[in-house]
Coordinates of C-alpha atoms in Angstrom, one line a residue:
X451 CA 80.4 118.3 115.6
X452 CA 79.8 115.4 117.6
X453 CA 82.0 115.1 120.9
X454 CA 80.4 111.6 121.8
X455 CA 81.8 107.9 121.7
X456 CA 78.6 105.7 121.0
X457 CA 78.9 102.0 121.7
X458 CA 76.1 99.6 121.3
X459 CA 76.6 96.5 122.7
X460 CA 74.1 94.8 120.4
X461 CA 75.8 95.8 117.4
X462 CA 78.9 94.4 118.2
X463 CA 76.6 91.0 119.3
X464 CA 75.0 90.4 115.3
X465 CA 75.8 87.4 113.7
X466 CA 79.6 88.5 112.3
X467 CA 82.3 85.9 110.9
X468 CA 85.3 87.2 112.7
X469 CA 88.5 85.6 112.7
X470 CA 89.1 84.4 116.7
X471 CA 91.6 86.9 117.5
X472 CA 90.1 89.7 116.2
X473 CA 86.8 88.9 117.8
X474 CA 88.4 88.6 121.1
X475 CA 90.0 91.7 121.0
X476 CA 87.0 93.3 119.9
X477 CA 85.3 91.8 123.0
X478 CA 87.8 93.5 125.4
X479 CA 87.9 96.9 123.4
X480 CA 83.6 96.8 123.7
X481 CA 83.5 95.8 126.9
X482 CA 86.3 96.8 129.1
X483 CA 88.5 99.3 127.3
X484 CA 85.8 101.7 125.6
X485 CA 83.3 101.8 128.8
X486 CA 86.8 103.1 131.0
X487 CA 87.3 105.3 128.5
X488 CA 83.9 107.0 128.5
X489 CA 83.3 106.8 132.1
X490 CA 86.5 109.1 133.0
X491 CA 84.6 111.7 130.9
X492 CA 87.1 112.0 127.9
X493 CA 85.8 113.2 124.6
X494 CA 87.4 112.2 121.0
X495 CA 90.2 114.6 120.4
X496 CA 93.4 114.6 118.3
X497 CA 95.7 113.4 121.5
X498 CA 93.8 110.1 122.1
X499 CA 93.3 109.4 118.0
X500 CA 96.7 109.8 117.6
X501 CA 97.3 107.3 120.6
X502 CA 94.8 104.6 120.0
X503 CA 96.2 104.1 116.5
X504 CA 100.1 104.3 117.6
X505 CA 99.1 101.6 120.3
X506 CA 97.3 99.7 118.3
X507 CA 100.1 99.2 115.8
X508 CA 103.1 99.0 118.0
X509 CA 100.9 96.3 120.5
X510 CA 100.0 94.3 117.1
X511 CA 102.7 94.8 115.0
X512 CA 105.6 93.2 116.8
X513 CA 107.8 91.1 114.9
X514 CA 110.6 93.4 113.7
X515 CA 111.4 93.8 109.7
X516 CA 114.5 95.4 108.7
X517 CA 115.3 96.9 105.3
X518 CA 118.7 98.0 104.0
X519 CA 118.6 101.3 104.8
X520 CA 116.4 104.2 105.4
X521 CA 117.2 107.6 104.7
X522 CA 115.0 110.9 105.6
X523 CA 114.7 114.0 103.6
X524 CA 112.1 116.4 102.8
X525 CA 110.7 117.3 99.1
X526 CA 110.3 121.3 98.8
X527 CA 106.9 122.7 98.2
X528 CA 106.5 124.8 95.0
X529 CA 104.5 127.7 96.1
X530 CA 102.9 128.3 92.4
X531 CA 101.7 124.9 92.2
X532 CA 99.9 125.2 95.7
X533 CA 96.2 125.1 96.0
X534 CA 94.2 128.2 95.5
X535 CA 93.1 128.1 99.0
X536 CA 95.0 130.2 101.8
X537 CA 97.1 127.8 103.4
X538 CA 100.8 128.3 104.5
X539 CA 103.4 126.3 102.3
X540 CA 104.8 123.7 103.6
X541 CA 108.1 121.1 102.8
X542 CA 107.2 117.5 103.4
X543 CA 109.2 115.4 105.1
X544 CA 109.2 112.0 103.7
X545 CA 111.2 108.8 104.2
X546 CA 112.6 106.2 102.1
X547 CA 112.9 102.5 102.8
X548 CA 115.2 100.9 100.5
X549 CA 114.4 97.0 100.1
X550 CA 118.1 96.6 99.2
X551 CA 120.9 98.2 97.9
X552 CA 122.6 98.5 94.6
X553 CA 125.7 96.0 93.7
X554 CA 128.0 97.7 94.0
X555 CA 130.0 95.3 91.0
X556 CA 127.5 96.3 88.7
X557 CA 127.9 100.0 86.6
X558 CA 124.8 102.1 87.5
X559 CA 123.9 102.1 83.8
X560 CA 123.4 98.5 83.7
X561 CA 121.5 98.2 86.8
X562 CA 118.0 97.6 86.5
X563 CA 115.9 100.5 87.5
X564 CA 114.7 100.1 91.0
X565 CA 110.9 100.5 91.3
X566 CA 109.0 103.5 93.8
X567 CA 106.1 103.1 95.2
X568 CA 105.0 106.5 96.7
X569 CA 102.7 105.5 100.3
X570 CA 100.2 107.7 102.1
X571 CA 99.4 106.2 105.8
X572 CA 96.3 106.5 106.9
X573 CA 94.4 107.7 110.1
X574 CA 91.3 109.4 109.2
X575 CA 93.6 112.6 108.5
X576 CA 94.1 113.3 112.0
X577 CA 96.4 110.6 113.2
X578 CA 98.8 107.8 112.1
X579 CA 102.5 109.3 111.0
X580 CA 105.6 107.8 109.4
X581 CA 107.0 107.0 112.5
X582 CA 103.4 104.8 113.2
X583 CA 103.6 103.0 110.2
X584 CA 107.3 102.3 110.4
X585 CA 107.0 98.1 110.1
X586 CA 104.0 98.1 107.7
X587 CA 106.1 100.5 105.6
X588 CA 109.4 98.1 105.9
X589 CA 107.1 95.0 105.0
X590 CA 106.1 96.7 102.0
X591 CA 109.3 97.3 101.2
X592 CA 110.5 93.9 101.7
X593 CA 107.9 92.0 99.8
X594 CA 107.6 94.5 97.0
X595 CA 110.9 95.2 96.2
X596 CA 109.7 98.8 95.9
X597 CA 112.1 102.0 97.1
X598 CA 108.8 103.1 99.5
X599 CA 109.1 107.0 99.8
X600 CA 106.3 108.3 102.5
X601 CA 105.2 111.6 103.4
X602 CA 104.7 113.1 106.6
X603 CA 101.6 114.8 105.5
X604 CA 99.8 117.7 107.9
X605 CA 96.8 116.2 110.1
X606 CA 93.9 118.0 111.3
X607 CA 92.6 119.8 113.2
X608 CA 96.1 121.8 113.5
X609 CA 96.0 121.2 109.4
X610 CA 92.6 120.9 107.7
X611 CA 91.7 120.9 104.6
X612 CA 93.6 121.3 101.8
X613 CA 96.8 121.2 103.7
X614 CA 97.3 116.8 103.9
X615 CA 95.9 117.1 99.7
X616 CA 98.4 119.8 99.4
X617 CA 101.1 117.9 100.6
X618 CA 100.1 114.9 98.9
X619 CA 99.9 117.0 95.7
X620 CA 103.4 118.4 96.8
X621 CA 105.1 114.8 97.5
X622 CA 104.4 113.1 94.2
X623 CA 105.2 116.9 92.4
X624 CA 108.4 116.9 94.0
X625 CA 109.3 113.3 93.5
X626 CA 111.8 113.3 90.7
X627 CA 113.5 115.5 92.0
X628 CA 114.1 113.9 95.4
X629 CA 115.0 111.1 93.3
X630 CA 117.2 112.5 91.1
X631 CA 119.3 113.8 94.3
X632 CA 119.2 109.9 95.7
X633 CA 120.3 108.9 92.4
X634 CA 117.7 106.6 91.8
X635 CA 116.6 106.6 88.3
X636 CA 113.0 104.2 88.0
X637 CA 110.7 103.7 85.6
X638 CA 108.0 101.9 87.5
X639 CA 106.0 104.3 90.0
X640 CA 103.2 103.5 91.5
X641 CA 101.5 105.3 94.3
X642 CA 99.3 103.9 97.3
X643 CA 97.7 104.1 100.4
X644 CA 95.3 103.1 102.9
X645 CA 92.2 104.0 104.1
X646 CA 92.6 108.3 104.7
X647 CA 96.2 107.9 102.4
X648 CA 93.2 105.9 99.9
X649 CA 91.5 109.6 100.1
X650 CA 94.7 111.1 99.3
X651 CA 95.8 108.9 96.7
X652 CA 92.5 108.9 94.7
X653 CA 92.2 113.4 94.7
X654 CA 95.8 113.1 93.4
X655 CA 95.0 111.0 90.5
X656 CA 92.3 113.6 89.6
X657 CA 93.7 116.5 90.8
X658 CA 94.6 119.2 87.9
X659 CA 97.6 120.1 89.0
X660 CA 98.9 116.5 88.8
X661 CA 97.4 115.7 85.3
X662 CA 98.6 119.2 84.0
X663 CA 102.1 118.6 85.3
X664 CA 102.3 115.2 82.8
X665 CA 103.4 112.9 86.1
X666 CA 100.7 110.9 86.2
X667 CA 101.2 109.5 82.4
X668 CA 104.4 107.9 84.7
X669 CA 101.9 106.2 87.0
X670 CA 102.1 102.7 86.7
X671 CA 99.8 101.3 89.4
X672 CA 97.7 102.8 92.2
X673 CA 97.2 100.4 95.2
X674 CA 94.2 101.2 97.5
X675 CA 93.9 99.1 100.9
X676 CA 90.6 99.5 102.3
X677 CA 90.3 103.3 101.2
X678 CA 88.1 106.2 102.6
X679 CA 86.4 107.3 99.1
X680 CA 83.0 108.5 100.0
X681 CA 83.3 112.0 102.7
X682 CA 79.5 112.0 102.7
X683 CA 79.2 108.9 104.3
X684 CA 76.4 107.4 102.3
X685 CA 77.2 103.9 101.9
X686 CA 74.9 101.0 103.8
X687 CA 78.4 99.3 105.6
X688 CA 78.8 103.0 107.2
X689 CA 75.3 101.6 108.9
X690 CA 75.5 98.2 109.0
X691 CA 79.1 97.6 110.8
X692 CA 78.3 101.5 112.4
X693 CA 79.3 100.3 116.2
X694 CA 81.1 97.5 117.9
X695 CA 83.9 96.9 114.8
X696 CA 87.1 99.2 116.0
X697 CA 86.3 102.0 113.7
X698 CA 82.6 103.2 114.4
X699 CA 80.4 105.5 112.4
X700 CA 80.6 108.4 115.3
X701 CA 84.2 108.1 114.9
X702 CA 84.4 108.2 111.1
X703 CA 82.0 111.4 111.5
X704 CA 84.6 112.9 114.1
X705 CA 87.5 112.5 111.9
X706 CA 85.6 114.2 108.8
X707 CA 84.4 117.0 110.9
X708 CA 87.9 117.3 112.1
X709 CA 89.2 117.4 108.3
X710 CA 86.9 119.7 106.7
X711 CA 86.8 122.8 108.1
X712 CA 85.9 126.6 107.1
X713 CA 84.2 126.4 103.8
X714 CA 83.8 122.6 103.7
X715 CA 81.2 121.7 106.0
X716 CA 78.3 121.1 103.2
X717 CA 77.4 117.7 102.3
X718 CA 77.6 119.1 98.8
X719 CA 81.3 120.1 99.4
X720 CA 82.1 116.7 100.5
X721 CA 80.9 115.5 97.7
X722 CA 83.1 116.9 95.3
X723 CA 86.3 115.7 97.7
X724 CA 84.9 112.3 97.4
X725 CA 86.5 110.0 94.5
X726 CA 83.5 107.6 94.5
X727 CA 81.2 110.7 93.0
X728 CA 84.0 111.1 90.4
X729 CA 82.7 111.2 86.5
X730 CA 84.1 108.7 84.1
X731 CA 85.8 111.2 82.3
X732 CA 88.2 111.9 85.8
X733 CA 88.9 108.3 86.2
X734 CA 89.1 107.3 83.2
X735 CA 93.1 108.1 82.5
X736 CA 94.3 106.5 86.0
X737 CA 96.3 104.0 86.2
X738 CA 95.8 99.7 86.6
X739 CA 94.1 99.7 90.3
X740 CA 94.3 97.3 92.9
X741 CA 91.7 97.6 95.9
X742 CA 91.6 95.7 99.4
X743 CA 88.7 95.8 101.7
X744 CA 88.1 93.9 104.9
X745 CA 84.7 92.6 104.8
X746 CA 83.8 93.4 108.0
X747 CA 84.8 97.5 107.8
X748 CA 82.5 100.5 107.5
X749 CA 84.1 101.4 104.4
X750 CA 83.8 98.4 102.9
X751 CA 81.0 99.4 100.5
X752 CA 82.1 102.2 98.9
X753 CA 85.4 100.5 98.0
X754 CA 83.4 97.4 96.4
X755 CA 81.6 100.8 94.6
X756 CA 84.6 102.6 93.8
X757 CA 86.3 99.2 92.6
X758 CA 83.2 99.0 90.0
X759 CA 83.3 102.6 89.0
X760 CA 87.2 102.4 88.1
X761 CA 86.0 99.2 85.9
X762 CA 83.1 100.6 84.4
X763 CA 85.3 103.9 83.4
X764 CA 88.0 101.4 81.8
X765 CA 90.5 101.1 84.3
X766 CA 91.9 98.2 84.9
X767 CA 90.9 97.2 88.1
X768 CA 91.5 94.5 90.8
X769 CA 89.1 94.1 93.7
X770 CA 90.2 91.7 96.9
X771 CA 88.2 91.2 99.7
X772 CA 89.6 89.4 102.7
X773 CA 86.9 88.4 105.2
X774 CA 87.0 88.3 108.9
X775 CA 88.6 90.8 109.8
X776 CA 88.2 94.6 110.4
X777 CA 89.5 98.3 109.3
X778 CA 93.4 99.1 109.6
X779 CA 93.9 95.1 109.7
X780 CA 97.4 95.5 108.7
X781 CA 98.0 97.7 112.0
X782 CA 97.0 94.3 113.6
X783 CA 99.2 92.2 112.4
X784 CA 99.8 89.6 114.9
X785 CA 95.5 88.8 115.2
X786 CA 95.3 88.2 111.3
X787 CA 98.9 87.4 110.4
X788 CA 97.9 85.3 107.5
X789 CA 95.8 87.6 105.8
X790 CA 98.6 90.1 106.3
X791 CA 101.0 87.6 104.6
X792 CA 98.2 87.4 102.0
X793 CA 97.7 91.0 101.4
X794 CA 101.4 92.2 100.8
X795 CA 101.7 89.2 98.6
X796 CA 99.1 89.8 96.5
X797 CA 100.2 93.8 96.3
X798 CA 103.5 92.0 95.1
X799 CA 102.1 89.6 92.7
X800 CA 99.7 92.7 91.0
X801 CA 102.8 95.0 91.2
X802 CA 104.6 92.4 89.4
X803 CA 102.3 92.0 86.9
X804 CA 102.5 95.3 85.9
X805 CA 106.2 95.7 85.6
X806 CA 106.2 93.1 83.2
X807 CA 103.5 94.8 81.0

């Protein structure tokens, strides 16, 4: 496990289409903030991921969105439907973010089913949490019109792995029920995430458990924003964009180093957790897919790959890239507030072109 930051200034200096903003934070990060950083001797651990990406969002993310109400609660775990590995059970908290509430004129009957969208956050499964993505979560809501239920998944290294794709497994397991006690009846779910909740979202929809249980037949989209998809870090953006870009190759092996623990330090192991090695036959049942990528991201490869796998295994598939700008754009708002505006709209716009299938 590597404990160092590496910055290369050079990397950061290639010829890269950046949008202003983002370029000029990129120069301060490179230059001022990562070099303090190093120089007081720190090492990458889970106190300062879980700071940079909270700061990062609440410095970027600024302009307040309200939703008509948000209500907490927590989906029980069912211990017989928990992985086969020896972790302790655990009942995920999750929050909801209702876009609006019912008329109250209007018999529940003869209301029109509210849609769910089920969100994983990401933060290279050691950081980011409900609380983090608060606004981004209340934008989805607003523009989607989607109930958004999120988990408060566990994070490593406290929680490795399987414990965050236990909870995930547990979350959309548990969902009807949580619904059922909310009184929200929907026939439109669909379930998303970005860049780790990608990772999440992507082993769910090939996890046994899920397509024993039936639940996934009431899938009706999968949203991916810039998703994490390859754990073996093979693809040639992981080297090309590997320093100088906010999320650097070191750091991406960090987080994975954090997440796999115990028995799941073997490239082959990763491999298996990693939904761009999937056969045809596991993707072939998912649901219509819709996948963002930044173009200028280390992941950016593997979700142009796993975008043309989905295809090629006869998914309906999507693929938007949004150029100049970087990783976790969305938990920048306010240097790329267009394409922000661009990305939940065209979430909305695909979402609603499924619910009228």
């Amino acid at each position: 496990m590597s404990n160092s930051i590496k910055y290369n200034k050079a990397d950061a200096e290639n010829q890269v289409d950046l949008l202003p903003a983002v370029a000029n934070y990129l120069k301060v990060l490179n230059e001022q903030l990562l070099p303090a950083f190093i120089n007081t001797g720190s090492i990458p651990n889970a106190i300062n991921a879980r700071d940079g990406l909270a700061n990062l969002t609440h410095t970027f993310v600024t302009e307040a969105v309200n939703v008509a109400l948000i209500v907490d609660d927590i989906i029980e775990c069912d211990a017989s439907t928990n992985d086969a590995y020896d972790v302790p059970t655990y009942h995920v908290p999750v929050r909801l973010f209702y876009p609006s509430l019912p008329d109250a004129s209007i018999k529940q009957t003869e209301q029109t089913p509210p849609p769910v969208m089920l969100y994983f956050h990401g933060g290279g499964g050691t950081a980011g949490s409900v609380s983090v993505y608060h606004q981004i979560l209340c934008r989805l809501a607003k523009h989607t019109g989607h109930i958004i239920v999120a988990p408060e998944y566990r994070l490593a290294p406290e929680n490795p792995y399987p414990c965050a794709q236990n909870d995930a497994c547990t979350a959309l397991l548990g969902l009807n029920k949580l619904l059922a006690r909310h009184h929200i009846s929907t026939n439109e779910l669909v379930i998303a995430g970005d860049s780790h909740g990608g990772a999440l979202v992507t082993n769910l929809l090939r996890d046994p458990r899920i397509i024993e249980s039936g639940i996934i037949n009431d899938i009706s989209a999968q949203v991916l924003i810039y998703p994490s998809v390859d754990f073996t870090m093979s693809c040639p953006s992981i080297e090309k964009y590997a320093n100088g870009y906010l999320l650097s190759q070191a750091r991406i092996s960090w987080y994975f180093d954090q997440y796999f623990q115990h028995n799941f330090q073997h490239d082959e192991d990763r491999q298996a957790k990693s939904a761009l090695f999937a056969s045809s036959d596991e993707l072939a049942h998912q649901p219509p897919a819709l996948i963002i990528n930044a173009a200028i991201d280390p992941l950016y490869d593997e979700g142009v790959a796993y975008a043309a796998k989905l295809s090629e295994a006869g998914v309906e598939t999507q693929h938007i890239t949004y150029d100049k700008v970087i990783h976790a754009y969305l938990n920048m708002e306010n240097l790329n507030p267009d394409i922000c505006k661009q990305t939940y709209q065209a979430i909305s716009e695909f979402l609603g072109s499924k619910s009228s299938e």
